Tab-separated table of C-alpha atoms and ligand atoms in Angstrom:
chain	number	residue	atom	x	y	z
A	1	MET	CA	-17.079	7.663	-15.328
A	2	LYS	CA	-16.806	9.896	-12.288
A	3	LEU	CA	-14.438	8.938	-9.467
A	4	SER	CA	-13.393	10.544	-6.185
A	5	ILE	CA	-9.906	9.837	-4.881
A	6	LEU	CA	-9.702	10.141	-1.107
A	7	GLY	CA	-6.097	11.097	-0.319
A	8	GLY	CA	-4.215	13.244	-2.812
A	9	GLY	CA	-0.674	12.294	-1.842
A	10	ALA	CA	2.049	10.696	-3.953
A	11	TRP	CA	-0.165	7.829	-5.135
A	12	GLY	CA	-3.630	9.397	-5.023
A	13	ALA	CA	-2.730	12.420	-7.157
A	14	THR	CA	-0.842	10.161	-9.572
A	15	LEU	CA	-3.882	7.923	-10.001
A	16	GLY	CA	-5.858	11.111	-10.578
A	17	GLN	CA	-3.714	11.851	-13.614
A	18	LEU	CA	-4.057	8.262	-14.864
A	19	LEU	CA	-7.848	8.383	-14.612
A	20	VAL	CA	-8.030	11.776	-16.341
A	21	ASP	CA	-5.733	10.384	-19.073
A	22	ASN	CA	-8.276	7.566	-19.407
A	23	GLY	CA	-11.089	10.055	-19.992
A	24	HIS	CA	-12.686	10.052	-16.531
A	25	ASP	CA	-13.955	12.905	-14.429
A	26	VAL	CA	-11.906	12.943	-11.231
A	27	LEU	CA	-12.126	14.824	-7.933
A	28	ILE	CA	-9.442	14.481	-5.259
A	29	TYR	CA	-10.216	14.934	-1.564
A	30	ASP	CA	-7.364	15.667	0.851
A	31	ILE	CA	-7.220	17.132	4.356
A	32	ASN	CA	-4.111	19.114	3.453
A	33	GLN	CA	-5.333	22.483	2.138
A	34	SER	CA	-1.996	23.302	0.525
A	35	PHE	CA	-2.186	20.093	-1.586
A	36	VAL	CA	-5.715	21.017	-2.636
A	37	ASP	CA	-4.557	24.527	-3.626
A	38	THR	CA	-1.505	23.193	-5.470
A	39	ILE	CA	-3.707	20.886	-7.548
A	40	ASN	CA	-6.449	23.452	-8.227
A	41	GLN	CA	-4.359	26.572	-8.777
A	42	GLN	CA	-0.937	25.470	-10.016
A	43	HIS	CA	-1.928	22.097	-11.527
A	44	ILE	CA	1.215	20.593	-10.045
A	45	HIS	CA	1.569	17.256	-8.275
A	46	PRO	CA	1.805	17.984	-4.512
A	47	PHE	CA	4.841	15.696	-4.079
A	48	PHE	CA	6.574	15.679	-7.449
A	49	ASP	CA	7.367	18.894	-9.226
A	50	LEU	CA	5.474	17.739	-12.318
A	51	PRO	CA	2.370	19.104	-14.039
A	52	LEU	CA	-1.069	17.565	-13.531
A	53	PRO	CA	-3.914	17.814	-16.043
A	54	GLU	CA	-6.003	20.967	-15.554
A	55	ALA	CA	-9.138	18.822	-15.585
A	56	LEU	CA	-8.034	17.230	-12.312
A	57	THR	CA	-9.544	19.127	-9.395
A	58	ALA	CA	-9.423	18.801	-5.615
A	59	THR	CA	-11.453	19.637	-2.527
A	60	ASN	CA	-10.956	19.557	1.230
A	61	ASP	CA	-14.667	18.945	1.733
A	62	LEU	CA	-15.355	15.225	2.125
A	63	SER	CA	-19.110	15.652	1.542
A	64	VAL	CA	-18.429	17.193	-1.858
A	65	ALA	CA	-16.223	14.242	-2.813
A	66	LEU	CA	-18.847	11.752	-1.622
A	67	ASP	CA	-21.687	13.468	-3.459
A	68	PHE	CA	-19.597	13.584	-6.657
A	69	THR	CA	-19.775	9.844	-7.459
A	70	GLU	CA	-20.420	6.294	-6.317
A	71	TYR	CA	-16.780	5.274	-6.997
A	72	LEU	CA	-14.474	6.078	-4.058
A	73	VAL	CA	-10.751	5.349	-4.405
A	74	LEU	CA	-9.163	4.968	-0.947
A	75	ALA	CA	-5.621	6.391	-1.200
A	76	VAL	CA	-4.927	7.412	2.392
A	77	PRO	CA	-2.396	5.678	4.664
A	78	THR	CA	-3.819	2.567	6.342
A	79	LYS	CA	-3.407	4.134	9.791
A	80	VAL	CA	-6.161	6.701	9.081
A	81	MET	CA	-8.393	4.313	7.105
A	82	ARG	CA	-10.733	3.237	9.925
A	83	GLY	CA	-11.336	6.847	11.001
A	84	LEU	CA	-11.984	8.030	7.450
A	85	LEU	CA	-14.359	5.130	6.723
A	86	THR	CA	-16.284	5.831	9.928
A	87	THR	CA	-16.759	9.457	8.848
A	88	ILE	CA	-17.805	8.337	5.359
A	89	ASP	CA	-20.369	5.920	6.754
A	90	ASN	CA	-21.894	8.743	8.807
A	91	LEU	CA	-22.121	11.016	5.766
A	92	VAL	CA	-23.321	8.824	2.908
A	93	THR	CA	-26.919	7.997	2.172
A	94	GLU	CA	-26.385	6.025	-1.070
A	95	PRO	CA	-24.315	2.834	-1.555
A	96	LYS	CA	-20.735	3.296	-2.835
A	97	TYR	CA	-17.984	1.256	-4.458
A	98	PHE	CA	-14.767	1.309	-2.415
A	99	ILE	CA	-11.526	0.788	-4.349
A	100	ASN	CA	-8.606	0.491	-1.983
A	101	VAL	CA	-5.117	1.336	-3.252
A	102	SER	CA	-3.337	1.566	0.107
A	103	LYS	CA	-1.075	-1.249	1.273
A	104	GLY	CA	-1.202	-2.135	4.908
A	105	ILE	CA	-2.542	-4.272	7.724
A	106	GLU	CA	-3.998	-2.703	10.852
A	107	PRO	CA	-1.837	-3.277	13.946
A	108	ASP	CA	-3.638	-4.785	16.993
A	109	THR	CA	-6.552	-6.142	14.916
A	110	SER	CA	-4.400	-7.654	12.061
A	111	LYS	CA	-7.257	-6.632	9.762
A	112	ARG	CA	-7.056	-6.001	6.044
A	113	VAL	CA	-8.706	-2.886	4.590
A	114	SER	CA	-11.535	-5.005	3.145
A	115	GLU	CA	-12.265	-6.309	6.651
A	116	ILE	CA	-12.250	-2.773	8.066
A	117	VAL	CA	-14.675	-1.707	5.312
A	118	ASP	CA	-16.966	-4.649	6.136
A	119	GLU	CA	-16.865	-3.720	9.798
A	120	VAL	CA	-17.383	0.010	9.444
A	121	ILE	CA	-19.498	0.591	6.323
A	122	LYS	CA	-23.133	-0.409	6.731
A	123	THR	CA	-24.361	-2.984	4.210
A	124	ASN	CA	-26.756	-0.499	2.629
A	125	HIS	CA	-23.834	1.919	2.032
A	126	LEU	CA	-21.592	-0.726	0.410
A	127	LYS	CA	-22.093	-1.440	-3.285
A	128	GLY	CA	-18.806	-3.259	-3.791
A	129	PHE	CA	-15.156	-3.492	-2.776
A	130	ALA	CA	-11.969	-3.966	-4.782
A	131	VAL	CA	-8.243	-3.542	-4.294
A	132	LEU	CA	-5.937	-2.151	-6.980
A	133	THR	CA	-2.340	-3.072	-6.313
A	134	GLY	CA	0.952	-4.269	-7.825
A	135	PRO	CA	4.447	-3.004	-8.622
A	136	SER	CA	3.973	0.737	-9.008
A	137	HIS	CA	6.175	3.612	-7.948
A	138	ALA	CA	4.105	6.794	-8.204
A	139	GLU	CA	7.335	8.484	-9.368
A	140	GLU	CA	7.152	6.416	-12.572
A	141	VAL	CA	3.396	6.303	-13.156
A	142	ILE	CA	3.299	10.104	-12.969
A	143	LYS	CA	5.784	10.084	-15.889
A	144	ARG	CA	3.493	7.639	-17.690
A	145	LYS	CA	6.049	4.822	-17.573
A	146	LEU	CA	4.794	1.330	-18.347
A	147	THR	CA	3.138	-0.294	-15.342
A	148	LEU	CA	1.123	-3.483	-14.705
A	149	LEU	CA	-1.346	-3.711	-11.842
A	150	THR	CA	-3.977	-6.150	-10.591
A	151	VAL	CA	-7.498	-5.259	-9.548
A	152	ALA	CA	-9.024	-7.837	-7.241
A	153	SER	CA	-12.557	-8.271	-6.026
A	154	THR	CA	-14.771	-11.156	-5.028
A	155	ASP	CA	-17.211	-9.526	-7.458
A	156	GLU	CA	-15.602	-10.425	-10.796
A	157	ALA	CA	-17.868	-8.086	-12.769
A	158	LEU	CA	-16.690	-5.140	-10.648
A	159	ALA	CA	-13.045	-6.175	-11.131
A	160	LYS	CA	-13.603	-6.244	-14.910
A	161	ASP	CA	-15.256	-2.806	-14.918
A	162	LEU	CA	-12.369	-1.343	-12.934
A	163	GLN	CA	-9.850	-3.097	-15.184
A	164	VAL	CA	-11.241	-1.164	-18.123
A	165	MET	CA	-11.410	2.109	-16.171
A	166	PHE	CA	-7.777	2.016	-15.063
A	167	SER	CA	-6.148	0.462	-18.154
A	168	ASN	CA	-4.973	2.349	-21.227
A	169	ASP	CA	-3.081	1.544	-24.399
A	170	SER	CA	-0.022	3.611	-23.657
A	171	TYR	CA	1.278	2.876	-20.158
A	172	MET	CA	-1.148	1.050	-17.870
A	173	ARG	CA	-2.256	-2.582	-18.171
A	174	VAL	CA	-4.460	-3.992	-15.415
A	175	TYR	CA	-5.152	-7.675	-14.734
A	176	THR	CA	-8.108	-8.971	-12.722
A	177	SER	CA	-8.180	-11.419	-9.843
A	178	THR	CA	-10.842	-12.801	-7.542
A	179	ASP	CA	-8.263	-13.520	-4.826
A	180	LEU	CA	-8.952	-10.358	-2.885
A	181	ILE	CA	-7.191	-11.636	0.227
A	182	GLY	CA	-4.008	-12.685	-1.565
A	183	CYS	CA	-3.741	-9.363	-3.374
A	184	GLU	CA	-4.355	-7.280	-0.247
A	185	VAL	CA	-1.909	-9.195	1.904
A	186	GLY	CA	0.968	-9.380	-0.604
A	187	GLY	CA	1.194	-5.582	-0.843
A	188	ALA	CA	1.423	-5.199	2.922
A	189	VAL	CA	3.999	-7.922	3.567
A	190	LYS	CA	6.314	-6.849	0.763
A	191	ASN	CA	6.581	-3.417	2.406
A	192	ALA	CA	7.816	-5.083	5.596
A	193	ILE	CA	10.412	-7.098	3.656
A	194	ALA	CA	11.488	-3.932	1.803
A	195	VAL	CA	12.287	-2.309	5.165
A	196	VAL	CA	14.494	-5.302	6.050
A	197	SER	CA	16.188	-5.210	2.657
A	198	GLY	CA	16.880	-1.528	3.308
A	199	ILE	CA	18.348	-2.313	6.738
A	200	ALA	CA	20.750	-4.824	5.140
A	201	THR	CA	21.715	-2.224	2.527
A	202	GLY	CA	22.248	0.460	5.179
A	203	LEU	CA	24.512	-1.949	7.038
A	204	ASP	CA	26.460	-2.583	3.831
A	205	MET	CA	25.884	-6.320	4.202
A	206	GLY	CA	26.323	-6.839	0.458
A	207	GLU	CA	24.200	-8.019	-2.438
A	208	ASN	CA	24.363	-11.710	-1.471
A	209	ALA	CA	22.701	-10.929	1.834
A	210	ARG	CA	20.099	-8.718	0.184
A	211	ALA	CA	19.209	-11.390	-2.381
A	212	ALA	CA	18.944	-13.932	0.431
A	213	LEU	CA	16.638	-11.706	2.485
A	214	ILE	CA	14.429	-10.917	-0.497
A	215	THR	CA	14.171	-14.590	-1.484
A	216	ARG	CA	13.435	-15.795	2.026
A	217	GLY	CA	11.111	-12.798	2.293
A	218	ILE	CA	9.057	-14.325	-0.515
A	219	VAL	CA	8.608	-17.408	1.685
A	220	GLU	CA	7.235	-15.155	4.430
A	221	ILE	CA	4.855	-13.459	1.959
A	222	VAL	CA	3.542	-16.904	0.957
A	223	ARG	CA	3.068	-17.944	4.591
A	224	VAL	CA	1.137	-14.791	5.482
A	225	VAL	CA	-0.999	-14.872	2.314
A	226	GLU	CA	-1.927	-18.497	3.033
A	227	ALA	CA	-2.538	-17.797	6.736
A	228	TYR	CA	-5.160	-15.235	5.750
A	229	GLY	CA	-6.729	-17.648	3.254
A	230	GLY	CA	-5.211	-16.235	0.056
A	231	SER	CA	-3.657	-18.272	-2.730
A	232	ARG	CA	0.015	-19.133	-3.168
A	233	ASP	CA	-0.296	-18.347	-6.901
A	234	THR	CA	-1.265	-14.783	-6.034
A	235	ALA	CA	1.767	-14.427	-3.771
A	236	PHE	CA	3.983	-15.242	-6.774
A	237	GLY	CA	2.212	-12.750	-9.049
A	238	LEU	CA	2.293	-8.988	-9.554
A	239	THR	CA	0.846	-8.147	-6.147
A	240	GLY	CA	3.343	-10.223	-4.149
A	241	VAL	CA	6.707	-11.047	-5.717
A	242	GLY	CA	6.206	-8.390	-8.440
A	243	ASP	CA	5.676	-5.666	-5.887
A	244	LEU	CA	8.541	-6.971	-3.762
A	245	ILE	CA	10.920	-6.777	-6.738
A	246	VAL	CA	10.039	-3.144	-7.405
A	247	THR	CA	10.267	-2.150	-3.752
A	248	ALA	CA	13.028	-4.146	-2.141
A	249	SER	CA	16.014	-2.349	-3.620
A	250	SER	CA	14.633	0.911	-4.929
A	251	GLU	CA	15.459	4.416	-3.835
A	252	HIS	CA	11.887	5.334	-4.833
A	253	SER	CA	10.599	3.175	-1.986
A	254	ARG	CA	10.098	4.955	1.320
A	255	ASN	CA	10.102	1.556	3.023
A	256	PHE	CA	13.479	0.598	1.570
A	257	LYS	CA	14.893	4.054	2.334
A	258	ALA	CA	13.588	4.006	5.921
A	259	GLY	CA	15.232	0.586	6.367
A	260	LYS	CA	18.511	1.957	5.024
A	261	GLU	CA	18.447	4.763	7.587
A	262	ILE	CA	17.744	2.239	10.365
A	263	GLY	CA	20.697	0.196	9.111
A	264	LYS	CA	22.879	3.287	9.346
A	265	GLY	CA	21.846	3.736	12.971
A	266	LYS	CA	18.968	6.234	12.855
A	267	SER	CA	16.040	5.833	15.237
A	268	MET	CA	12.454	5.683	13.986
A	269	ASP	CA	11.813	9.029	15.748
A	270	GLN	CA	14.564	10.654	13.672
A	271	ILE	CA	13.257	9.032	10.476
A	272	TYR	CA	9.664	10.162	11.110
A	273	ALA	CA	10.891	13.688	11.879
A	274	GLU	CA	12.619	13.853	8.484
A	275	GLN	CA	10.038	11.923	6.418
A	276	LYS	CA	6.464	13.118	6.736
A	277	GLN	CA	5.076	10.741	4.125
A	278	THR	CA	3.611	7.315	4.734
A	279	ILE	CA	6.022	4.463	5.602
A	280	GLU	CA	3.573	1.546	5.654
A	281	GLY	CA	6.234	-1.193	6.080
A	282	VAL	CA	7.205	-0.168	9.605
A	283	ARG	CA	3.614	-0.501	10.866
A	284	ALA	CA	3.210	-3.689	8.816
A	285	ILE	CA	6.151	-5.187	10.749
A	286	LEU	CA	4.270	-4.577	14.018
A	287	ALA	CA	1.001	-5.975	12.620
A	288	LEU	CA	2.757	-9.051	11.198
A	289	HIS	CA	4.659	-9.718	14.420
A	290	GLN	CA	1.311	-9.712	16.249
A	291	LEU	CA	-0.214	-11.961	13.591
A	292	ALA	CA	2.728	-14.402	13.808
A	293	GLU	CA	2.199	-14.683	17.576
A	294	LYS	CA	-1.558	-15.168	17.214
A	295	LYS	CA	-1.357	-17.738	14.411
A	296	HIS	CA	1.991	-19.350	15.368
A	297	LEU	CA	3.517	-18.445	11.999
A	298	SER	CA	7.237	-18.662	11.354
A	299	LEU	CA	8.290	-15.236	10.018
A	300	PRO	CA	11.933	-15.012	11.139
A	301	ILE	CA	12.897	-12.016	8.982
A	302	ILE	CA	9.904	-9.956	10.055
A	303	GLU	CA	10.470	-11.026	13.666
A	304	VAL	CA	14.057	-9.738	13.803
A	305	ALA	CA	12.936	-6.487	12.161
A	306	TYR	CA	10.310	-6.184	14.916
A	307	HIS	CA	12.965	-6.681	17.621
A	308	VAL	CA	15.246	-4.062	16.030
A	309	ILE	CA	12.572	-1.433	15.403
A	310	TYR	CA	10.239	-1.903	18.358
A	311	GLU	CA	12.522	-3.386	21.052
A	312	ASN	CA	15.837	-1.689	20.196
A	313	MET	CA	17.672	-4.978	19.645
A	314	PRO	CA	21.180	-4.181	18.323
A	315	ILE	CA	21.254	-5.048	14.615
A	316	THR	CA	24.319	-7.270	15.032
A	317	ASP	CA	22.364	-9.363	17.558
A	318	ALA	CA	19.451	-9.536	15.098
A	319	VAL	CA	21.726	-10.861	12.348
A	320	THR	CA	23.177	-13.428	14.763
A	321	LYS	CA	19.642	-14.466	15.742
A	322	LEU	CA	18.831	-15.142	12.077
A	323	LEU	CA	22.069	-17.015	11.393
A	324	THR	CA	21.910	-19.230	14.469
A	325	ARG	CA	18.504	-20.667	13.678
A	326	THR	CA	18.411	-24.432	13.160
A	327	LEU	CA	19.857	-25.386	9.777
A	328	LYS	CA	17.179	-26.711	7.426
A	329	SER	CA	16.367	-27.723	3.856
A	330	GLU	CA	15.137	-25.017	1.477
A	331	LYS	CA	11.383	-25.471	1.340
A	332	ILE	CA	8.320	-23.261	1.309
A	333	GLU	CA	5.970	-24.617	3.934
B	401	NAD	N1	3.643	6.173	-3.362
B	401	NAD	C1	3.498	5.114	-4.135
B	401	NAD	O1	4.221	4.933	-5.120
B	401	NAD	C2	2.400	4.122	-3.848
B	401	NAD	C3	2.097	3.180	-4.830
B	401	NAD	C4	1.104	2.246	-4.581
B	401	NAD	C5	0.426	2.265	-3.366
B	401	NAD	N2	0.763	3.181	-2.419
B	401	NAD	C6	0.010	3.133	-1.152
B	401	NAD	O2	-0.909	4.212	-1.143
B	401	NAD	C7	-1.110	4.666	0.195
B	401	NAD	C8	-0.841	6.155	0.247
B	401	NAD	O3	0.531	6.320	-0.084
B	401	NAD	P1	1.124	7.678	-0.606
B	401	NAD	O4	2.476	7.348	-1.079
B	401	NAD	O5	0.196	8.380	-1.512
B	401	NAD	O6	1.205	8.464	0.792
B	401	NAD	P2	1.363	10.017	1.000
B	401	NAD	O7	1.813	10.169	2.417
B	401	NAD	O8	2.160	10.619	-0.099
B	401	NAD	O9	-0.139	10.567	0.841
B	401	NAD	C9	-1.168	10.314	1.745
B	401	NAD	C10	-2.168	11.443	1.560
B	401	NAD	O10	-3.294	11.174	2.396
B	401	NAD	C11	-3.716	12.417	2.943
B	401	NAD	N3	-4.485	12.125	4.143
B	401	NAD	C12	-4.046	11.677	5.344
B	401	NAD	N4	-5.086	11.513	6.175
B	401	NAD	C13	-6.200	11.849	5.463
B	401	NAD	C14	-7.586	11.867	5.768
B	401	NAD	N5	-8.040	11.498	6.956
B	401	NAD	N6	-8.446	12.249	4.806
B	401	NAD	C15	-7.993	12.626	3.568
B	401	NAD	N7	-6.696	12.637	3.228
B	401	NAD	C16	-5.823	12.242	4.179
B	401	NAD	C17	-2.414	13.158	3.239
B	401	NAD	O11	-2.653	14.548	3.383
B	401	NAD	C18	-1.609	12.817	1.989
B	401	NAD	O12	-1.828	13.746	0.956
B	401	NAD	C19	-0.144	3.858	1.080
B	401	NAD	O13	-0.839	2.807	1.688
B	401	NAD	C20	0.859	3.309	0.084
B	401	NAD	O14	1.405	2.066	0.503
B	401	NAD	C21	1.717	4.125	-2.633
């Protein structure tokens, strides 16, 4: 099959290698000319100093990527997704499949990427939509380390086709799901919890505290998944708890690392100045805070992270706020 990957960053270029390994013809589109040159001329991953297959090519011309195939893998940060999709809708004349691999929720609208696609892409340009997500550090997939993902679509036949396209016998096993909502939401919320876990680590609060935050973070993932209409089972699978496990204490995770820096006293401005790559969890915290207000959801961990990051609440006050909540029984509701 032919696929275009829109966004050739850490994850997009890594998926490019996976798809070439699986025998597909892959073109990457990225706005960063130096990434395009690095892929085409040096055959090196733009973020990791590791070789990419020579068959993997790149372009900075979106029209070329759109004309290449009907399968479009969306691997850009969520914050540019609406703009990119609007441009795509103006350029395409044939219907396309959209396979989202980014993990975020749009602040202000609280929309998932599938909802943005439905809003922006005209019906006659939309052949199908799926999300591919789960516990996956690009740093490991690029080294062909064993990884399990889930591809979710309301169109089960599409999910099965993509399962075969992305799976291989040596390092990638993909499951299918029809719970598109649950799979999309889990990936976004776990990033927010990973930031909080990082803050606790930066503060040297200890492993007990981190385990507590991660476990109670799972409760918040369940609440958000269910608030959107997803299934609790999905929240406990690869795309929710699985992804949280891989992210919430890993130095590979930009969300965890950003949280650690916040815990050590750095401002978001300083962190953004040092880290040019996507940190989805910080924007997810804003989107989830807004969602909690709109839907009257109890998300205490995400709420205190919002106060610390967006309202400069001292972290010690945030911890006190969490600890002085009414004592309760341990239930997920
Ligand atoms: N890094 C991982 O291990 C990983 C794993 C799974 C999912 N994800 C998700 O994938 C998404 C991308 O993450 P990443 O780590 O690859 O980020 P990244 O910052 O490394 O890469 C993003 C890429 O998108 C490109 N880009 C930005 N705006 C663009 C536009 N308008 N058109 C085309 N290209 C554009 C950038 O130049 C960059 O190369 C995020 O939502 C992330 O949560 C990342």
